[in-house]
Tab-separated table of C-alpha atoms in Angstrom:
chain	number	residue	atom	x	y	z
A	18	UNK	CA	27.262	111.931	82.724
A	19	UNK	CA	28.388	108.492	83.259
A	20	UNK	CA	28.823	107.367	79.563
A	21	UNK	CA	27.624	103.615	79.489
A	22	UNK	CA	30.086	103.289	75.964
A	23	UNK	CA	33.702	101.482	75.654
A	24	UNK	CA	36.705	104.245	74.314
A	25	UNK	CA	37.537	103.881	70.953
A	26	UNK	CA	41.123	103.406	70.185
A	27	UNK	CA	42.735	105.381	66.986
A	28	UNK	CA	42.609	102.275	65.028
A	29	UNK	CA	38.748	102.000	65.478
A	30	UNK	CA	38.530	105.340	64.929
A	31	UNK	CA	39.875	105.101	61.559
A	32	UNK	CA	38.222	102.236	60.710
A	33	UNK	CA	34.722	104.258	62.036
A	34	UNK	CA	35.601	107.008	59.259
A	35	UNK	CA	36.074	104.244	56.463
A	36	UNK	CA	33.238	102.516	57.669
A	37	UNK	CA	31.013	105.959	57.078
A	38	UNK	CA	32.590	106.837	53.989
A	39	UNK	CA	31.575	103.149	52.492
A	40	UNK	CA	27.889	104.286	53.525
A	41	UNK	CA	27.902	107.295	51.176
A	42	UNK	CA	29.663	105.304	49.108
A	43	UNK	CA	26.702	102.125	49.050
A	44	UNK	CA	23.894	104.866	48.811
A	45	UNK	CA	25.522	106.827	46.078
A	46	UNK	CA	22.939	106.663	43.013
A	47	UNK	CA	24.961	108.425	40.581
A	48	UNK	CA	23.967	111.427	40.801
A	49	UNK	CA	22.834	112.049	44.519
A	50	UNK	CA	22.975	109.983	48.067
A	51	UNK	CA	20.210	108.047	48.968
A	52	UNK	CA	19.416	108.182	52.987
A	53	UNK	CA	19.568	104.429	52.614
A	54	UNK	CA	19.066	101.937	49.560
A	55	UNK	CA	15.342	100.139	51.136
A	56	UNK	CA	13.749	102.098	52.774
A	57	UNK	CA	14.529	105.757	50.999
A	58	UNK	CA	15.009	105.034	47.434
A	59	UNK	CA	15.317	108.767	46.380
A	60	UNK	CA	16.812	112.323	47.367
A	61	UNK	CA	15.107	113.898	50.918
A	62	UNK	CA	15.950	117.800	51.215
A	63	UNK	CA	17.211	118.060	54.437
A	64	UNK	CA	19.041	114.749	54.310
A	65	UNK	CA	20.902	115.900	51.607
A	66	UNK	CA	22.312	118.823	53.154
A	67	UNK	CA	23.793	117.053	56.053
A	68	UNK	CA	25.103	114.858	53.934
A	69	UNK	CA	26.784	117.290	51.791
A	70	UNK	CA	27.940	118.573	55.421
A	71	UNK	CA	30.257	115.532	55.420
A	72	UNK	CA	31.172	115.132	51.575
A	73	UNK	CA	32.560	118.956	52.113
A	74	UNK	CA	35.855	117.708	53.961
A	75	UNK	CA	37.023	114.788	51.716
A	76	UNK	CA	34.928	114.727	48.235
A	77	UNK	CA	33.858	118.579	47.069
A	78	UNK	CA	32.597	117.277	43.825
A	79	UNK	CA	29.693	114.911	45.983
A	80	UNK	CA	29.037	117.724	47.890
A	81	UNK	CA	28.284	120.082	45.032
A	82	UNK	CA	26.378	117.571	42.784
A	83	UNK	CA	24.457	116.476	46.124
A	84	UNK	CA	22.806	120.025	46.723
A	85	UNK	CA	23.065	120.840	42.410
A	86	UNK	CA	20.963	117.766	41.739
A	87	UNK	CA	18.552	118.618	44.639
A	88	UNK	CA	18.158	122.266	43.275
A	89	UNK	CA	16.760	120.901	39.948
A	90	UNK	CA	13.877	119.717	41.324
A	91	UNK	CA	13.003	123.174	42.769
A	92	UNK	CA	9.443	124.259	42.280
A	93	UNK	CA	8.822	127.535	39.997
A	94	UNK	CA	7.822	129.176	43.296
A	95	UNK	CA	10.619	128.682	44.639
A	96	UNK	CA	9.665	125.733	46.728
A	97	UNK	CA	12.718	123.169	47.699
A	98	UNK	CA	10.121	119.532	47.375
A	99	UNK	CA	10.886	117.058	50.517
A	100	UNK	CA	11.644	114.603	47.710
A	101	UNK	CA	12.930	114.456	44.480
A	102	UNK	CA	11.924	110.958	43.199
A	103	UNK	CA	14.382	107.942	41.347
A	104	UNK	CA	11.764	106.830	38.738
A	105	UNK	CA	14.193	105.173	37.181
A	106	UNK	CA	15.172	102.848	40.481
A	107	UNK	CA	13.417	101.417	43.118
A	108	UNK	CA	10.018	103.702	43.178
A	109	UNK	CA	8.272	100.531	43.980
A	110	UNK	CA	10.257	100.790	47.154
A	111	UNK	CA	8.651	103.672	48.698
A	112	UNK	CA	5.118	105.382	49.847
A	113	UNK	CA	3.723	107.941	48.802
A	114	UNK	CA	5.206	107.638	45.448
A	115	UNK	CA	5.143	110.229	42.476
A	116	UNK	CA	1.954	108.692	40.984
A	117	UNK	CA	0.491	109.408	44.628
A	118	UNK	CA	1.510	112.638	44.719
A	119	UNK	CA	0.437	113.696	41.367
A	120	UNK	CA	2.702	117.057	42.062
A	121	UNK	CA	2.497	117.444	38.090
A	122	UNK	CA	-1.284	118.943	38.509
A	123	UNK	CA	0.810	122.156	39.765
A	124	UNK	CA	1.856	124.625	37.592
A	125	UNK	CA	4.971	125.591	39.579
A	126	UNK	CA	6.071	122.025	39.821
A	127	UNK	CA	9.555	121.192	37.760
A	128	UNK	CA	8.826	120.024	33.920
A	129	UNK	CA	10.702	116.957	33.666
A	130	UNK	CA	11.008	116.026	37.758
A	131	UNK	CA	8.798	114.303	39.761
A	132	UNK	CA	8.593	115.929	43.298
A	133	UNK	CA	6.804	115.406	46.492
A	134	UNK	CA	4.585	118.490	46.985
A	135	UNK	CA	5.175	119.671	50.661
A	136	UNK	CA	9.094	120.671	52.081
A	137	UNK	CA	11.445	119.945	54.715
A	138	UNK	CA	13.564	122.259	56.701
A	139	UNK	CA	15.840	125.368	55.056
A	140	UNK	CA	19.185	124.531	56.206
A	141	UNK	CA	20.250	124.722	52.600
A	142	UNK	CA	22.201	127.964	53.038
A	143	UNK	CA	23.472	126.969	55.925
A	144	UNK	CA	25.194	123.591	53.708
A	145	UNK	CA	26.632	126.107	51.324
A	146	UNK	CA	27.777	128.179	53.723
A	147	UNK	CA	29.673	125.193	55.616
A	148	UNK	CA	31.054	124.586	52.400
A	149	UNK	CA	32.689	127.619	51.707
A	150	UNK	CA	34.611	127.427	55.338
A	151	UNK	CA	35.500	123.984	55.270
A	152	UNK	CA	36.396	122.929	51.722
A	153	UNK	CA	39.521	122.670	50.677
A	154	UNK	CA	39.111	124.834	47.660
A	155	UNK	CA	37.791	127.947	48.947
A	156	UNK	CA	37.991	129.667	45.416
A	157	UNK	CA	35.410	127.247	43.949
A	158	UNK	CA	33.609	126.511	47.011
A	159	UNK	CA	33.081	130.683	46.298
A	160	UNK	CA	32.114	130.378	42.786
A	161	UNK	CA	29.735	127.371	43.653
A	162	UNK	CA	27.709	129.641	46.025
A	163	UNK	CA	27.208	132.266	43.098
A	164	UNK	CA	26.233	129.767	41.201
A	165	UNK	CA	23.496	128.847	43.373
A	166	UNK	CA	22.560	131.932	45.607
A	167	UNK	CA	19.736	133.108	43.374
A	168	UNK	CA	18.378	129.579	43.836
A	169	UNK	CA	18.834	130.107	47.764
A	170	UNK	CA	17.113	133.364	47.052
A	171	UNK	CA	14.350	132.131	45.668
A	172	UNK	CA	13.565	129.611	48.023
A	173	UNK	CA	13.732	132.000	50.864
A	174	UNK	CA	11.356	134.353	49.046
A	175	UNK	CA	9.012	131.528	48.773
A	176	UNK	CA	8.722	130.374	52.500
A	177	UNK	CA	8.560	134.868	53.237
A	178	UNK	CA	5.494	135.368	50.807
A	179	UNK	CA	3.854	131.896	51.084
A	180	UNK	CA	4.179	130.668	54.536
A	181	UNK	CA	4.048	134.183	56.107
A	182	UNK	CA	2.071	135.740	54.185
A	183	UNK	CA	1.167	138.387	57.042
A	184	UNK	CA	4.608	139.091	57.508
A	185	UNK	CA	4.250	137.930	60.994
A	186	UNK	CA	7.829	136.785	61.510
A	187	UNK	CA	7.254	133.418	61.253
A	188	UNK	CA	6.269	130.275	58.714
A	189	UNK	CA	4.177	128.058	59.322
A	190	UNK	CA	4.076	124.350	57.869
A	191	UNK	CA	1.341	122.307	56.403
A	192	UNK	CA	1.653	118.562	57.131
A	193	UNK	CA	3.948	116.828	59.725
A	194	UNK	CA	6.371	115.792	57.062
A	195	UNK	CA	7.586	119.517	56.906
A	196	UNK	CA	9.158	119.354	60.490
A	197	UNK	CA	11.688	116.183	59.887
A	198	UNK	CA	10.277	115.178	63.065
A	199	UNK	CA	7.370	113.238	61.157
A	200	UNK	CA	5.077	111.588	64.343
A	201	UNK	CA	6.759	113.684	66.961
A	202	UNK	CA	4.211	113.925	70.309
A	203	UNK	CA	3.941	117.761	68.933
A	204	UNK	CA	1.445	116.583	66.666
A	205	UNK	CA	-0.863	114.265	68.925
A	206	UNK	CA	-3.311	116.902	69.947
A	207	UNK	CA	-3.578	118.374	66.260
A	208	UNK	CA	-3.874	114.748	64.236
A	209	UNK	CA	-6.362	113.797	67.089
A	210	UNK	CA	-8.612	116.914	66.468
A	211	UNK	CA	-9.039	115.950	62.814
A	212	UNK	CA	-11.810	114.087	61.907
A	213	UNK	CA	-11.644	111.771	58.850
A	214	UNK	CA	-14.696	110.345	57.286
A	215	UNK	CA	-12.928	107.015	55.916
A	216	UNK	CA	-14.727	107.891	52.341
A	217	UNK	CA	-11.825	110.636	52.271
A	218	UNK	CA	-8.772	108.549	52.966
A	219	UNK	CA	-7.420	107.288	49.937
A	220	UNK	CA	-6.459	104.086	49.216
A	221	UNK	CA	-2.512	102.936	49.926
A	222	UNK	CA	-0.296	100.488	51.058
A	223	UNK	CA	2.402	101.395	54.039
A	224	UNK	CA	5.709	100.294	52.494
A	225	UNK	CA	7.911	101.396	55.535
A	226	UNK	CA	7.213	98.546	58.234
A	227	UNK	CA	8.397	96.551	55.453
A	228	UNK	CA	12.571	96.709	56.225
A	229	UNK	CA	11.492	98.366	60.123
A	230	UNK	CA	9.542	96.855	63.164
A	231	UNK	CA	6.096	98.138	63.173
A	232	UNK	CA	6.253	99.465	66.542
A	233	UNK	CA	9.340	101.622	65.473
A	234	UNK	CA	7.074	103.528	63.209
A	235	UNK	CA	4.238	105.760	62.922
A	236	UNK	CA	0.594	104.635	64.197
A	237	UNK	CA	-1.952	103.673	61.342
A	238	UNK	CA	-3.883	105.979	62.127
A	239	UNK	CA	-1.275	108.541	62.046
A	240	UNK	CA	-0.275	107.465	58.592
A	241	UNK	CA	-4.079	107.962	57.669
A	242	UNK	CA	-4.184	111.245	58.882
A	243	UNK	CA	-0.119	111.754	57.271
A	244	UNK	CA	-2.337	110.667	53.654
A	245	UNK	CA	-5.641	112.721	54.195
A	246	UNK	CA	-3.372	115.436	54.112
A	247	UNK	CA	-1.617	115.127	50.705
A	248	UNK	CA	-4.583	114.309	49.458
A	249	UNK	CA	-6.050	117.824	50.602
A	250	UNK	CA	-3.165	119.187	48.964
A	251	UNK	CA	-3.390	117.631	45.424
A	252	UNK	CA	-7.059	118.449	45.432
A	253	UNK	CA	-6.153	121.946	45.484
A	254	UNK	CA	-3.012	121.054	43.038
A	255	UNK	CA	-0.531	122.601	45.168
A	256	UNK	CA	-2.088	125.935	45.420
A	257	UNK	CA	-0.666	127.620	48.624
A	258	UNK	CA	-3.621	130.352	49.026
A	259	UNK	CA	-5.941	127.375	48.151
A	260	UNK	CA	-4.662	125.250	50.731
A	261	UNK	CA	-4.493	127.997	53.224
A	262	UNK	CA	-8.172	129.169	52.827
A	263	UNK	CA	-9.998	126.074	52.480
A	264	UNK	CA	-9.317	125.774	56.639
A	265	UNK	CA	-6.169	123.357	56.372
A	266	UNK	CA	-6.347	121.416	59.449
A	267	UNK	CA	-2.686	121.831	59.934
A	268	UNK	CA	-1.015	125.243	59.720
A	269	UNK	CA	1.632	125.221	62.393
A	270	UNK	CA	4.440	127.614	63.784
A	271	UNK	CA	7.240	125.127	63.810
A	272	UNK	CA	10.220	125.719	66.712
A	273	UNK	CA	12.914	123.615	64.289
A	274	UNK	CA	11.801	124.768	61.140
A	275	UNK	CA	11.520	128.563	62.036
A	276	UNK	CA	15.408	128.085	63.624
A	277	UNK	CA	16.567	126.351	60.580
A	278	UNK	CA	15.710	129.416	58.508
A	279	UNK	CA	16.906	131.807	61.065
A	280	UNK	CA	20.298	130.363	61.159
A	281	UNK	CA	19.775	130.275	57.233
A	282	UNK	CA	18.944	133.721	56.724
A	283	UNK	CA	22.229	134.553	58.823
A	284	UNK	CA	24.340	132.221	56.945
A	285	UNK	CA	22.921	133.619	53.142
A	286	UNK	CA	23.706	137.192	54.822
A	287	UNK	CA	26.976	136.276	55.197
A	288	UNK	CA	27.402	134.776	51.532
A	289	UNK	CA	25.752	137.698	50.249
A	290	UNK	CA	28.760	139.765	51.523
A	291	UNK	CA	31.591	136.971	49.935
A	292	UNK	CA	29.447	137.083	46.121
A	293	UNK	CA	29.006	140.983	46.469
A	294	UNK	CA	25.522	140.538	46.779
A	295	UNK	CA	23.555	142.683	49.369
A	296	UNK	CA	23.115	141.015	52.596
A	297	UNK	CA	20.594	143.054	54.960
A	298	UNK	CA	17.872	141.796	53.401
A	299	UNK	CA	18.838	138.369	55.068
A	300	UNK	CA	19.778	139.885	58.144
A	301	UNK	CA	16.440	141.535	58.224
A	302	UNK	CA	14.622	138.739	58.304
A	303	UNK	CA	16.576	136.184	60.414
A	304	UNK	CA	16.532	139.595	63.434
A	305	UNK	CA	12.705	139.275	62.934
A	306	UNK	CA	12.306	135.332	63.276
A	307	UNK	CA	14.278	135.659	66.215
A	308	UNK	CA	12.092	138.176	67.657
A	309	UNK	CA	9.090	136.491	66.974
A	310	UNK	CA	10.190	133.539	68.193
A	311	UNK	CA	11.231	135.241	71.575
A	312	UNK	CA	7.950	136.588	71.516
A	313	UNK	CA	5.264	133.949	70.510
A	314	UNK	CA	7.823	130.643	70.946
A	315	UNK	CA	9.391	131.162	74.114
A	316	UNK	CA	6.810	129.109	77.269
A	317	UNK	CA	8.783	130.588	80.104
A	318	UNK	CA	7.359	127.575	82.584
A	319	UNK	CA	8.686	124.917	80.517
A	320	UNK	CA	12.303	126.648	79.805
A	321	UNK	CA	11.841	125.774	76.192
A	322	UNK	CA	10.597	127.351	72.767
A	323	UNK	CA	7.438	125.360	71.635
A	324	UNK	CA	5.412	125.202	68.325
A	325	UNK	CA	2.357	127.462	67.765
A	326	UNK	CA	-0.917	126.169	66.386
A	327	UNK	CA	-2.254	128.573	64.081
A	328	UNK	CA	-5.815	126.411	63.852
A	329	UNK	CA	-6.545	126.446	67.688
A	330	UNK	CA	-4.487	129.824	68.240
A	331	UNK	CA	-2.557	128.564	70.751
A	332	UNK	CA	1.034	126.931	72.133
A	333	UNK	CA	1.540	123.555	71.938
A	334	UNK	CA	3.242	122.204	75.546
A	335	UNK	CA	5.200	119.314	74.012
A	336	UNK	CA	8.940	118.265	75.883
A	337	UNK	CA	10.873	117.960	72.848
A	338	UNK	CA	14.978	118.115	72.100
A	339	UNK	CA	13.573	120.555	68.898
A	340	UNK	CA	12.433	123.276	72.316
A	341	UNK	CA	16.359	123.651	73.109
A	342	UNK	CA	17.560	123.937	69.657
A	343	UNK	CA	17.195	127.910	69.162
A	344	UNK	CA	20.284	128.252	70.695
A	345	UNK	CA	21.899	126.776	67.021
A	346	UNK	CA	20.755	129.741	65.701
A	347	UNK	CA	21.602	132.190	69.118
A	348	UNK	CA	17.923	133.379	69.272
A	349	UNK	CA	17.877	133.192	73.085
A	350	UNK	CA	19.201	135.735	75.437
A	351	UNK	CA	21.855	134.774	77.896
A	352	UNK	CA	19.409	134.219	81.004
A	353	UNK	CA	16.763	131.790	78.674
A	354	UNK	CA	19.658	130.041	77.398
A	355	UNK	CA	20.645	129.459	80.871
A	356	UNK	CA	16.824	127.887	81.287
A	357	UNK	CA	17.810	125.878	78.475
A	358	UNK	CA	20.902	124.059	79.368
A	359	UNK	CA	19.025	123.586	82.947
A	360	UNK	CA	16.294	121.713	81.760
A	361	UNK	CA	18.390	119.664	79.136
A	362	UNK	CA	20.714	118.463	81.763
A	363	UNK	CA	18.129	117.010	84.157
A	364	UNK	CA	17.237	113.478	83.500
A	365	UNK	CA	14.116	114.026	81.435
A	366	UNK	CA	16.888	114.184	78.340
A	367	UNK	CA	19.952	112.902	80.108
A	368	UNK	CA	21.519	114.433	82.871
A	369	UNK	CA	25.072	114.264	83.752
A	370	UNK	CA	25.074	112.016	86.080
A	371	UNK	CA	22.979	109.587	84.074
A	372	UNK	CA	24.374	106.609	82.590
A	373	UNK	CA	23.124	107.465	79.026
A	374	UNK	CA	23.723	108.483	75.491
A	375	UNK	CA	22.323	112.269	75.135
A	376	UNK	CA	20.131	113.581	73.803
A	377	UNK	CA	16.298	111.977	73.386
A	378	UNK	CA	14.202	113.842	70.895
A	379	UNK	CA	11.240	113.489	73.581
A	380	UNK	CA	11.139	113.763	77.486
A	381	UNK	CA	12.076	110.790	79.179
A	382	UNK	CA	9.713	111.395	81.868
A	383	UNK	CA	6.652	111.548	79.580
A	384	UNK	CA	3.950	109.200	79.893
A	385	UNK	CA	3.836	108.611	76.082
A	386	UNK	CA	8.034	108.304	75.890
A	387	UNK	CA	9.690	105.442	74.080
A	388	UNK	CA	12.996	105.064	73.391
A	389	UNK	CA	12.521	103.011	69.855
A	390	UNK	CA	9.642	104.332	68.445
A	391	UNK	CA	10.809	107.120	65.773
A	392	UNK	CA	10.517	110.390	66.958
A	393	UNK	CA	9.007	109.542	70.158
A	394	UNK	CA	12.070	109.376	71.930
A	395	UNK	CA	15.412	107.887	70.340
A	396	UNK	CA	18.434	109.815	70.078
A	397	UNK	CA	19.092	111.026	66.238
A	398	UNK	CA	21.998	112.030	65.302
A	399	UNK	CA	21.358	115.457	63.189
A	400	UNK	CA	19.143	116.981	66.216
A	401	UNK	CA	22.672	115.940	67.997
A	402	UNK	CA	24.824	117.983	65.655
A	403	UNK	CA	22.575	120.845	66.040
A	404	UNK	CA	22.925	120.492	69.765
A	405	UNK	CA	26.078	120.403	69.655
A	406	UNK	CA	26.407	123.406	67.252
A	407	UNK	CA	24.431	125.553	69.870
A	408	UNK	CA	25.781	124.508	72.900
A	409	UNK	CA	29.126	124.587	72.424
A	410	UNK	CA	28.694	128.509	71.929
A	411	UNK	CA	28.293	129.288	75.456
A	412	UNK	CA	30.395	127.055	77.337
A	413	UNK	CA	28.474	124.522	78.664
A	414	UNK	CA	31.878	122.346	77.716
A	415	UNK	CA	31.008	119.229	79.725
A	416	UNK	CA	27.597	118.264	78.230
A	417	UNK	CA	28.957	119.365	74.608
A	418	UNK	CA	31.602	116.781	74.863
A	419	UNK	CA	29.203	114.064	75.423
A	420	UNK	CA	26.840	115.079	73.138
A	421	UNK	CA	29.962	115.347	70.833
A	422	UNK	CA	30.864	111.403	71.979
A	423	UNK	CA	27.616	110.218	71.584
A	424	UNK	CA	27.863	111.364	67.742
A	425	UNK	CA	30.358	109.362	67.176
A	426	UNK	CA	30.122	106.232	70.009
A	427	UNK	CA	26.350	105.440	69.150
A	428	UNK	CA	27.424	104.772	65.134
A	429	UNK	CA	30.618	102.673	66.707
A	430	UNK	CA	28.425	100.480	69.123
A	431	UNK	CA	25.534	99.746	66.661
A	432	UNK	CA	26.155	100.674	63.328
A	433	UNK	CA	24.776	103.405	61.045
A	434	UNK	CA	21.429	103.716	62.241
A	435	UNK	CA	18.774	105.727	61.650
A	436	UNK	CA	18.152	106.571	65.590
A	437	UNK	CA	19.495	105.147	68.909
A	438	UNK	CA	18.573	104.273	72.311
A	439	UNK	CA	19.182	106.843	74.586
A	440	UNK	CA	20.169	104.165	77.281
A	441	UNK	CA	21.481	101.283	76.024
A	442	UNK	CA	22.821	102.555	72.488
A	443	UNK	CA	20.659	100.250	70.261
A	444	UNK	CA	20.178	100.834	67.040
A	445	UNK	CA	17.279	101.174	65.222
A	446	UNK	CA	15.329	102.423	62.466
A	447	UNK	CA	16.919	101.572	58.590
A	448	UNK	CA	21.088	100.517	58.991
A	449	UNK	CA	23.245	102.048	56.810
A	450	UNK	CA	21.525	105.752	57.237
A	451	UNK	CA	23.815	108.394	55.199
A	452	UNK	CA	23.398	111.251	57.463
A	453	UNK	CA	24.523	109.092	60.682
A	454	UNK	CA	27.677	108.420	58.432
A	455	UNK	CA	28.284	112.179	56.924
A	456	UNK	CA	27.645	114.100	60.160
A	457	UNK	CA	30.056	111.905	62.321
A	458	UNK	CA	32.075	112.371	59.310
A	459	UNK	CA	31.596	116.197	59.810
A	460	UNK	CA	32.474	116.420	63.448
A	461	UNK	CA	35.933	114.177	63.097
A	462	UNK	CA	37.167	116.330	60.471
A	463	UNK	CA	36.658	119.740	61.638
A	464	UNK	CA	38.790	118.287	64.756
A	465	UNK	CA	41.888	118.781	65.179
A	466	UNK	CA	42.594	115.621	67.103
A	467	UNK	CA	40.067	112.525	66.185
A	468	UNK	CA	41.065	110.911	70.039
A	469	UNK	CA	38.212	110.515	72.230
A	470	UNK	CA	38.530	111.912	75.450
């Protein structure tokens, strides 16, 4: 892979981890990290767990208050919201907003804490986990995970009985916001299906092509179909069997989302054993996601895992980064993880001997491909760490080192960004983006030589 960026010197470098750590820093709120101060006012679930990812190596006390603080918002059902909201900062800033949401007409929803009502992927064990092997006080960093394993618990017993409630093996999600990869192309054929009279979209105003280029964002009529949704949820007030029997037009086996709680199953397992707390439970379930996964996931003609639509009862074909990323959580066998790296290093998602930043979130080749428009193409730097978590398993030791460089070269040529051009290294998206920041954060520390090579 011909990498198209300069090398950093060690004075850069250092100035590249200050320059991070003042990013947490500016999005700190007091008593979480905002993803960034304009566009996303408030505490996201996943985004706060790669953030804590980075906190873990230089400030244990952000890192525990970032995943406490996201815990109190946890639904009585165990549900971890996508958002806990700021109402006392900013919720001006940002649509859909509490009032929108209405998540108080639940009666699992917190007392005194206004959520979103939908979630975002489990990798929640997964950030306590990391933070028992990498902080510097292992002792506490213990203690910390007793503290919140019932919690963890919980959670996972909500996405088992609620979002598999057939005990299928896998859960499903309910709205696109679920994935983290909000107008991925895995969606298209799903939000085209649905059919909105315009009497049942309710009334909003977009706030996000405010502080980004429109054409960086989702479609309007994506966003419609994004609001029809929560609406169909509220009307129900959160009621999972509700939602799920009144035909929800979007129940869907999600590739990412079923890995993330694989690899979080195996990672509560294993802090089961440090508390003294039983761990096959956890190790039940993450063997059986795996299988399932092999089994109903797995398109052998593409060389990828891809998501299953329960509506239509069928696989959805879509070339997406999220297709490669089982090997994070080392559900593939040795000769499909072989596929894998295959496909990933042809030039559909930067081969080696391309003159590009890996790793696109969408097919290069595909007809609908754009390398600025969200997650329709642009490199992002957490489906990069999770690459490079996976890959660097096996041995495939050339492409992990520039996946590993891109991590960190991307933030150097254009900032903080929320996502990056796979060929030129443009930023995009919201500057300043905390995960960008904590996860190159993440990667430098854990080395033990920050030289680029």
């Amino acid at each position: 892979m011909k990498n198209p960026a300069p090398e950093i010197t060690e004075k850069e470098l250092n100035e590249l981890i200050q320059s991070a750590k003042d990013v947490l820093q500016a999005n700190w709120s007091g008593s979480f990290t905002r993803p960034s101060k304009n566009q996303y006012p408030h505490q996201w679930s996943w985004d706060s767990v790669f953030i804590a990812f980075g906190y873990t190596h230089y400030d244990k006390d952000r890192a525990e208050q970032e995943l406490r603080h996201l815990f109190e918002g946890q639904w009585k059902n165990g549900m971890i919201p996508q958002i806990i909201f700021d109402q006392e900062h900013q919720s001006e800033k940002y649509f859909p907003g509490p009032d929108f949401w209405q998540s108080e007409t639940s009666p699992n929803a917190p007392d005194h804490i206004k959520t979103s009502g939908i979630c975002q992927p489990p990798i929640h064990a997964t950030g306590v986990r990391h933070l028992i092997e990498y902080a510097p006080d292992r002792e506490r960093a213990v203690a910390f995970a007793s503290e919140i394993f019932p919690r963890l618990k919980a959670w996972h017993q909500y996405l088992d009985r609620e979002r598999d409630p057939n005990n299928e093996g896998l859960v499903y999600i309910r709205h696109p916001w679920e994935s983290g990869q909000d107008n991925s192309p895995i969606w298209d054929g799903i939000l085209n299906r649905i059919e909105i009279e315009p009497s049942y979209i309710p009334a909003y105003s977009r706030k996000d092509i405010n502080n980004v280029e429109p054409d960086e964002r989702p479609s309007k009529p994506e966003y419609d179909t994004y609001v029809y949704l929560v609406n169909f949820f509220r009307e129900r007030k959160y009621d999972e069997a509700k939602i799920r029997n009144d035909d929800c037009p979007f129940l869907v086996q999600d590739v990412l989302f079923n890995t993330l709680l694989c690899k979080a199953n195996q990672d509560l397992a294993e802090i089961a054993e440090i508390i003294g707390e039983n761990p096959e439970p956890f190790k039940t379930r993450a063997d059986q996601i795996a299988d399932k996964m092999n089994d109903k996931l797995w398109l052998d003609r593409e060389q990828m895992y891809v998501d299953y639509d329960l509506k239509a009862s069928k696989q959805i074909q879509a070339r997406v980064l999220s297709g490669f990323l089982p090997i994070y959580a080392s559900i593939p066998d040795q000769n499909r993880k072989q596929q894998i790296f295959e496909y990933l290093n042809t030039h559909c998602f930067c081969q080696m001997t391309d003159s590009c930043f890996p790793a696109p979130s969408y097919d290069r080749s595909g007809d609908d491909y754009s390398a600025r428009t969200y997650w329709r193409g642009p490199v992002w730097i957490n489906m990069n760490w999770l690459l490079y978590e996976g890959l660097k398993q096996y041995g495939f030791d050339d492409y992990v080192k520039q996946v590993r460089n891109s991590i960190i070269q991307l933030p150097f040529l254009s900032g903080f960004r929320e996502y990056f051009d796979t060929n030129s290294g443009e930023g995009y998206g919201i500057e300043n983006f905390s995960w960008t920041a904590a996860l190159l954060l993440d990667i430098l520390y854990r080395e033990e030589s920050t030289a680029i090579q």
